[in-house]
Amino acid sequence: IIDQVSPKYGSITDLKLVDNDLDEGQMDAMKHCFSAEDYALILGMPGTGKTTALVALIKTMVTRGNRVLVTSY
């Protein structure tokens, strides 16, 4: 998708989230993002919880000491 290259994914062994009030789809998105080796995209219809998942993702990453850059269309 970026430069005509699809994202690459590895495996995650331990994912401790700051926000545990996520539904199954949001948890899948979080695991998807944390297993990404280069980038990840979160796509979904309106009202599916993308923003909620993104906030939880950012909180978790900052807690882990990661730097975060968010872009949006």
PDB file of N, CA and C in Angstrom:
ATOM      1  N   ILE A   1       0.833  -1.181   0.000  1.00  0.00           N
ATOM      2  CA  ILE A   1       0.000   0.000   0.000  1.00  0.00           C
ATOM      3  C   ILE A   1       0.879   1.245   0.000  1.00  0.00           C
ATOM      4  N   ILE A   2       1.930   1.264   0.812  1.00  0.00           N
ATOM      5  CA  ILE A   2       2.867   2.376   0.795  1.00  0.00           C
ATOM      6  C   ILE A   2       4.008   1.991  -0.136  1.00  0.00           C
ATOM      7  N   ASP A   3       4.241   2.796  -1.152  1.00  0.00           N
ATOM      8  CA  ASP A   3       5.247   2.486  -2.175  1.00  0.00           C
ATOM      9  C   ASP A   3       4.989   1.118  -2.802  1.00  0.00           C
ATOM     10  N   GLN A   4       3.724   0.758  -2.931  1.00  0.00           N
ATOM     11  CA  GLN A   4       3.303  -0.507  -3.542  1.00  0.00           C
ATOM     12  C   GLN A   4       3.792  -1.734  -2.779  1.00  0.00           C
ATOM     13  N   VAL A   5       4.057  -1.578  -1.461  1.00  0.00           N
ATOM     14  CA  VAL A   5       4.516  -2.687  -0.629  1.00  0.00           C
ATOM     15  C   VAL A   5       3.513  -2.890   0.503  1.00  0.00           C
ATOM     16  N   SER A   6       3.003  -4.089   0.621  1.00  0.00           N
ATOM     17  CA  SER A   6       2.070  -4.397   1.704  1.00  0.00           C
ATOM     18  C   SER A   6       2.809  -4.473   3.033  1.00  0.00           C
ATOM     19  N   PRO A   7       2.113  -4.212   4.148  1.00  0.00           N
ATOM     20  CA  PRO A   7       2.773  -4.295   5.452  1.00  0.00           C
ATOM     21  C   PRO A   7       3.197  -5.728   5.773  1.00  0.00           C
ATOM     22  N   LYS A   8       4.227  -5.842   6.602  1.00  0.00           N
ATOM     23  CA  LYS A   8       4.718  -7.151   7.047  1.00  0.00           C
ATOM     24  C   LYS A   8       4.373  -7.329   8.521  1.00  0.00           C
ATOM     25  N   TYR A   9       4.053  -8.556   8.892  1.00  0.00           N
ATOM     26  CA  TYR A   9       3.646  -8.841  10.260  1.00  0.00           C
ATOM     27  C   TYR A   9       4.463  -9.969  10.847  1.00  0.00           C
ATOM     28  N   GLY A  10       4.785  -9.842  12.128  1.00  0.00           N
ATOM     29  CA  GLY A  10       5.469 -10.887  12.878  1.00  0.00           C
ATOM     30  C   GLY A  10       4.500 -11.442  13.900  1.00  0.00           C
ATOM     31  N   SER A  11       5.034 -11.937  14.975  1.00  0.00           N
ATOM     32  CA  SER A  11       4.177 -12.457  16.040  1.00  0.00           C
ATOM     33  C   SER A  11       4.419 -11.635  17.300  1.00  0.00           C
ATOM     34  N   ILE A  12       3.432 -11.607  18.155  1.00  0.00           N
ATOM     35  CA  ILE A  12       3.570 -10.940  19.447  1.00  0.00           C
ATOM     36  C   ILE A  12       3.431 -11.993  20.529  1.00  0.00           C
ATOM     37  N   THR A  13       4.222 -11.856  21.556  1.00  0.00           N
ATOM     38  CA  THR A  13       4.186 -12.849  22.631  1.00  0.00           C
ATOM     39  C   THR A  13       3.485 -12.315  23.869  1.00  0.00           C
ATOM     40  N   ASP A  14       3.634 -11.034  24.141  1.00  0.00           N
ATOM     41  CA  ASP A  14       3.059 -10.479  25.360  1.00  0.00           C
ATOM     42  C   ASP A  14       2.509  -9.094  25.060  1.00  0.00           C
ATOM     43  N   LEU A  15       1.218  -8.933  25.220  1.00  0.00           N
ATOM     44  CA  LEU A  15       0.583  -7.650  24.969  1.00  0.00           C
ATOM     45  C   LEU A  15      -0.201  -7.245  26.193  1.00  0.00           C
ATOM     46  N   LYS A  16       0.354  -6.314  26.954  1.00  0.00           N
ATOM     47  CA  LYS A  16      -0.321  -5.789  28.130  1.00  0.00           C
ATOM     48  C   LYS A  16      -0.877  -4.420  27.759  1.00  0.00           C
ATOM     49  N   LEU A  17      -2.205  -4.320  27.780  1.00  0.00           N
ATOM     50  CA  LEU A  17      -2.867  -3.090  27.366  1.00  0.00           C
ATOM     51  C   LEU A  17      -3.160  -2.199  28.556  1.00  0.00           C
ATOM     52  N   VAL A  18      -3.131  -0.907  28.317  1.00  0.00           N
ATOM     53  CA  VAL A  18      -3.505   0.058  29.338  1.00  0.00           C
ATOM     54  C   VAL A  18      -5.019   0.080  29.484  1.00  0.00           C
ATOM     55  N   ASP A  19      -5.738  -0.056  28.376  1.00  0.00           N
ATOM     56  CA  ASP A  19      -7.198   0.024  28.353  1.00  0.00           C
ATOM     57  C   ASP A  19      -7.757  -1.356  28.029  1.00  0.00           C
ATOM     58  N   ASN A  20      -8.437  -1.976  28.970  1.00  0.00           N
ATOM     59  CA  ASN A  20      -8.985  -3.312  28.753  1.00  0.00           C
ATOM     60  C   ASN A  20     -10.466  -3.315  28.420  1.00  0.00           C
ATOM     61  N   ASP A  21     -11.038  -2.144  28.113  1.00  0.00           N
ATOM     62  CA  ASP A  21     -12.463  -2.051  27.803  1.00  0.00           C
ATOM     63  C   ASP A  21     -12.720  -2.119  26.303  1.00  0.00           C
ATOM     64  N   LEU A  22     -11.966  -2.943  25.599  1.00  0.00           N
ATOM     65  CA  LEU A  22     -12.107  -3.059  24.154  1.00  0.00           C
ATOM     66  C   LEU A  22     -12.901  -4.300  23.797  1.00  0.00           C
ATOM     67  N   ASP A  23     -13.642  -4.216  22.688  1.00  0.00           N
ATOM     68  CA  ASP A  23     -14.364  -5.401  22.239  1.00  0.00           C
ATOM     69  C   ASP A  23     -13.414  -6.295  21.427  1.00  0.00           C
ATOM     70  N   GLU A  24     -13.913  -7.414  20.961  1.00  0.00           N
ATOM     71  CA  GLU A  24     -13.067  -8.403  20.284  1.00  0.00           C
ATOM     72  C   GLU A  24     -12.419  -7.833  19.015  1.00  0.00           C
ATOM     73  N   GLY A  25     -13.184  -7.087  18.229  1.00  0.00           N
ATOM     74  CA  GLY A  25     -12.647  -6.498  17.009  1.00  0.00           C
ATOM     75  C   GLY A  25     -11.561  -5.476  17.291  1.00  0.00           C
ATOM     76  N   GLN A  26     -11.755  -4.679  18.344  1.00  0.00           N
ATOM     77  CA  GLN A  26     -10.748  -3.699  18.724  1.00  0.00           C
ATOM     78  C   GLN A  26      -9.483  -4.383  19.240  1.00  0.00           C
ATOM     79  N   MET A  27      -9.643  -5.469  19.987  1.00  0.00           N
ATOM     80  CA  MET A  27      -8.486  -6.229  20.462  1.00  0.00           C
ATOM     81  C   MET A  27      -7.717  -6.826  19.277  1.00  0.00           C
ATOM     82  N   ASP A  28      -8.442  -7.316  18.282  1.00  0.00           N
ATOM     83  CA  ASP A  28      -7.793  -7.851  17.088  1.00  0.00           C
ATOM     84  C   ASP A  28      -6.996  -6.756  16.379  1.00  0.00           C
ATOM     85  N   ALA A  29      -7.562  -5.554  16.311  1.00  0.00           N
ATOM     86  CA  ALA A  29      -6.859  -4.428  15.689  1.00  0.00           C
ATOM     87  C   ALA A  29      -5.588  -4.096  16.464  1.00  0.00           C
ATOM     88  N   MET A  30      -5.660  -4.127  17.792  1.00  0.00           N
ATOM     89  CA  MET A  30      -4.490  -3.850  18.620  1.00  0.00           C
ATOM     90  C   MET A  30      -3.396  -4.888  18.369  1.00  0.00           C
ATOM     91  N   LYS A  31      -3.756  -6.164  18.355  1.00  0.00           N
ATOM     92  CA  LYS A  31      -2.788  -7.223  18.098  1.00  0.00           C
ATOM     93  C   LYS A  31      -2.187  -7.064  16.701  1.00  0.00           C
ATOM     94  N   HIS A  32      -3.022  -6.699  15.761  1.00  0.00           N
ATOM     95  CA  HIS A  32      -2.591  -6.469  14.386  1.00  0.00           C
ATOM     96  C   HIS A  32      -1.532  -5.362  14.352  1.00  0.00           C
ATOM     97  N   CYS A  33      -1.795  -4.271  15.049  1.00  0.00           N
ATOM     98  CA  CYS A  33      -0.859  -3.140  15.075  1.00  0.00           C
ATOM     99  C   CYS A  33       0.454  -3.506  15.764  1.00  0.00           C
ATOM    100  N   PHE A  34       0.384  -4.195  16.878  1.00  0.00           N
ATOM    101  CA  PHE A  34       1.601  -4.536  17.616  1.00  0.00           C
ATOM    102  C   PHE A  34       2.421  -5.627  16.929  1.00  0.00           C
ATOM    103  N   SER A  35       1.816  -6.385  16.023  1.00  0.00           N
ATOM    104  CA  SER A  35       2.573  -7.399  15.289  1.00  0.00           C
ATOM    105  C   SER A  35       3.149  -6.842  13.985  1.00  0.00           C
ATOM    106  N   ALA A  36       2.802  -5.609  13.630  1.00  0.00           N
ATOM    107  CA  ALA A  36       3.301  -5.000  12.394  1.00  0.00           C
ATOM    108  C   ALA A  36       4.797  -4.729  12.501  1.00  0.00           C
ATOM    109  N   GLU A  37       5.524  -5.071  11.468  1.00  0.00           N
ATOM    110  CA  GLU A  37       6.960  -4.834  11.441  1.00  0.00           C
ATOM    111  C   GLU A  37       7.307  -3.468  10.862  1.00  0.00           C
ATOM    112  N   ASP A  38       6.395  -2.889  10.081  1.00  0.00           N
ATOM    113  CA  ASP A  38       6.689  -1.597   9.480  1.00  0.00           C
ATOM    114  C   ASP A  38       5.544  -0.604   9.658  1.00  0.00           C
ATOM    115  N   TYR A  39       4.358  -0.948   9.279  1.00  0.00           N
ATOM    116  CA  TYR A  39       3.204  -0.075   9.487  1.00  0.00           C
ATOM    117  C   TYR A  39       1.934  -0.918   9.524  1.00  0.00           C
ATOM    118  N   ALA A  40       0.876  -0.317  10.033  1.00  0.00           N
ATOM    119  CA  ALA A  40      -0.422  -0.988  10.082  1.00  0.00           C
ATOM    120  C   ALA A  40      -1.502   0.043   9.779  1.00  0.00           C
ATOM    121  N   LEU A  41      -2.571  -0.411   9.186  1.00  0.00           N
ATOM    122  CA  LEU A  41      -3.723   0.439   8.909  1.00  0.00           C
ATOM    123  C   LEU A  41      -4.919  -0.097   9.676  1.00  0.00           C
ATOM    124  N   ILE A  42      -5.697   0.798  10.251  1.00  0.00           N
ATOM    125  CA  ILE A  42      -6.948   0.407  10.905  1.00  0.00           C
ATOM    126  C   ILE A  42      -8.083   0.970  10.052  1.00  0.00           C
ATOM    127  N   LEU A  43      -8.864   0.085   9.495  1.00  0.00           N
ATOM    128  CA  LEU A  43      -9.977   0.476   8.637  1.00  0.00           C
ATOM    129  C   LEU A  43     -11.272  -0.074   9.217  1.00  0.00           C
ATOM    130  N   GLY A  44     -12.356   0.640   9.020  1.00  0.00           N
ATOM    131  CA  GLY A  44     -13.645   0.145   9.488  1.00  0.00           C
ATOM    132  C   GLY A  44     -14.757   1.118   9.176  1.00  0.00           C
ATOM    133  N   MET A  45     -15.956   0.627   9.237  1.00  0.00           N
ATOM    134  CA  MET A  45     -17.138   1.448   8.994  1.00  0.00           C
ATOM    135  C   MET A  45     -17.326   2.431  10.149  1.00  0.00           C
ATOM    136  N   PRO A  46     -18.121   3.483   9.940  1.00  0.00           N
ATOM    137  CA  PRO A  46     -18.399   4.434  11.025  1.00  0.00           C
ATOM    138  C   PRO A  46     -19.020   3.726  12.228  1.00  0.00           C
ATOM    139  N   GLY A  47     -18.537   4.079  13.417  1.00  0.00           N
ATOM    140  CA  GLY A  47     -19.110   3.536  14.642  1.00  0.00           C
ATOM    141  C   GLY A  47     -18.556   2.197  15.078  1.00  0.00           C
ATOM    142  N   THR A  48     -17.510   1.710  14.424  1.00  0.00           N
ATOM    143  CA  THR A  48     -16.970   0.394  14.779  1.00  0.00           C
ATOM    144  C   THR A  48     -15.917   0.442  15.875  1.00  0.00           C
ATOM    145  N   GLY A  49     -15.507   1.647  16.293  1.00  0.00           N
ATOM    146  CA  GLY A  49     -14.576   1.762  17.411  1.00  0.00           C
ATOM    147  C   GLY A  49     -13.137   2.023  17.015  1.00  0.00           C
ATOM    148  N   LYS A  50     -12.927   2.540  15.802  1.00  0.00           N
ATOM    149  CA  LYS A  50     -11.559   2.825  15.355  1.00  0.00           C
ATOM    150  C   LYS A  50     -10.872   3.842  16.254  1.00  0.00           C
ATOM    151  N   THR A  51     -11.566   4.911  16.592  1.00  0.00           N
ATOM    152  CA  THR A  51     -10.976   5.951  17.439  1.00  0.00           C
ATOM    153  C   THR A  51     -10.677   5.412  18.828  1.00  0.00           C
ATOM    154  N   THR A  52     -11.580   4.631  19.389  1.00  0.00           N
ATOM    155  CA  THR A  52     -11.371   4.027  20.706  1.00  0.00           C
ATOM    156  C   THR A  52     -10.155   3.114  20.680  1.00  0.00           C
ATOM    157  N   ALA A  53     -10.032   2.297  19.629  1.00  0.00           N
ATOM    158  CA  ALA A  53      -8.881   1.406  19.504  1.00  0.00           C
ATOM    159  C   ALA A  53      -7.595   2.214  19.335  1.00  0.00           C
ATOM    160  N   LEU A  54      -7.659   3.290  18.578  1.00  0.00           N
ATOM    161  CA  LEU A  54      -6.472   4.122  18.364  1.00  0.00           C
ATOM    162  C   LEU A  54      -6.013   4.782  19.660  1.00  0.00           C
ATOM    163  N   VAL A  55      -6.946   5.282  20.455  1.00  0.00           N
ATOM    164  CA  VAL A  55      -6.595   5.891  21.745  1.00  0.00           C
ATOM    165  C   VAL A  55      -5.946   4.856  22.656  1.00  0.00           C
ATOM    166  N   ALA A  56      -6.503   3.653  22.707  1.00  0.00           N
ATOM    167  CA  ALA A  56      -5.922   2.584  23.526  1.00  0.00           C
ATOM    168  C   ALA A  56      -4.539   2.208  23.011  1.00  0.00           C
ATOM    169  N   LEU A  57      -4.375   2.180  21.693  1.00  0.00           N
ATOM    170  CA  LEU A  57      -3.081   1.874  21.097  1.00  0.00           C
ATOM    171  C   LEU A  57      -2.039   2.918  21.488  1.00  0.00           C
ATOM    172  N   ILE A  58      -2.397   4.180  21.376  1.00  0.00           N
ATOM    173  CA  ILE A  58      -1.468   5.258  21.725  1.00  0.00           C
ATOM    174  C   ILE A  58      -1.112   5.211  23.203  1.00  0.00           C
ATOM    175  N   LYS A  59      -2.114   5.038  24.078  1.00  0.00           N
ATOM    176  CA  LYS A  59      -1.843   4.967  25.515  1.00  0.00           C
ATOM    177  C   LYS A  59      -0.905   3.815  25.844  1.00  0.00           C
ATOM    178  N   THR A  60      -1.125   2.673  25.210  1.00  0.00           N
ATOM    179  CA  THR A  60      -0.288   1.506  25.462  1.00  0.00           C
ATOM    180  C   THR A  60       1.135   1.746  24.967  1.00  0.00           C
ATOM    181  N   MET A  61       1.272   2.325  23.789  1.00  0.00           N
ATOM    182  CA  MET A  61       2.603   2.572  23.233  1.00  0.00           C
ATOM    183  C   MET A  61       3.385   3.582  24.074  1.00  0.00           C
ATOM    184  N   VAL A  62       2.726   4.658  24.509  1.00  0.00           N
ATOM    185  CA  VAL A  62       3.401   5.662  25.333  1.00  0.00           C
ATOM    186  C   VAL A  62       3.824   5.053  26.660  1.00  0.00           C
ATOM    187  N   THR A  63       2.963   4.231  27.252  1.00  0.00           N
ATOM    188  CA  THR A  63       3.293   3.556  28.515  1.00  0.00           C
ATOM    189  C   THR A  63       4.516   2.657  28.354  1.00  0.00           C
ATOM    190  N   ARG A  64       4.674   2.058  27.167  1.00  0.00           N
ATOM    191  CA  ARG A  64       5.814   1.182  26.893  1.00  0.00           C
ATOM    192  C   ARG A  64       7.068   1.965  26.533  1.00  0.00           C
ATOM    193  N   GLY A  65       6.971   3.295  26.450  1.00  0.00           N
ATOM    194  CA  GLY A  65       8.132   4.112  26.145  1.00  0.00           C
ATOM    195  C   GLY A  65       8.341   4.365  24.663  1.00  0.00           C
ATOM    196  N   ASN A  66       7.359   4.012  23.838  1.00  0.00           N
ATOM    197  CA  ASN A  66       7.477   4.251  22.397  1.00  0.00           C
ATOM    198  C   ASN A  66       7.133   5.697  22.062  1.00  0.00           C
ATOM    199  N   ARG A  67       7.722   6.182  20.974  1.00  0.00           N
ATOM    200  CA  ARG A  67       7.326   7.470  20.425  1.00  0.00           C
ATOM    201  C   ARG A  67       6.203   7.209  19.437  1.00  0.00           C
ATOM    202  N   VAL A  68       5.256   8.138  19.349  1.00  0.00           N
ATOM    203  CA  VAL A  68       4.067   7.930  18.534  1.00  0.00           C
ATOM    204  C   VAL A  68       3.860   9.094  17.582  1.00  0.00           C
ATOM    205  N   LEU A  69       3.605   8.782  16.313  1.00  0.00           N
ATOM    206  CA  LEU A  69       3.199   9.758  15.322  1.00  0.00           C
ATOM    207  C   LEU A  69       1.900   9.248  14.720  1.00  0.00           C
ATOM    208  N   VAL A  70       0.852  10.054  14.760  1.00  0.00           N
ATOM    209  CA  VAL A  70      -0.439   9.673  14.220  1.00  0.00           C
ATOM    210  C   VAL A  70      -0.760  10.594  13.056  1.00  0.00           C
ATOM    211  N   THR A  71      -1.164  10.012  11.945  1.00  0.00           N
ATOM    212  CA  THR A  71      -1.652  10.790  10.812  1.00  0.00           C
ATOM    213  C   THR A  71      -3.041  10.303  10.473  1.00  0.00           C
ATOM    214  N   SER A  72      -3.816  11.172   9.891  1.00  0.00           N
ATOM    215  CA  SER A  72      -5.183  10.802   9.539  1.00  0.00           C
ATOM    216  C   SER A  72      -5.614  11.577   8.309  1.00  0.00           C
ATOM    217  N   TYR A  73      -6.489  10.980   7.558  1.00  0.00           N
ATOM    218  CA  TYR A  73      -7.042  11.644   6.396  1.00  0.00           C
ATOM    219  C   TYR A  73      -8.278  12.387   6.806  1.00  0.00           C
TER     220      TYR A  73
END
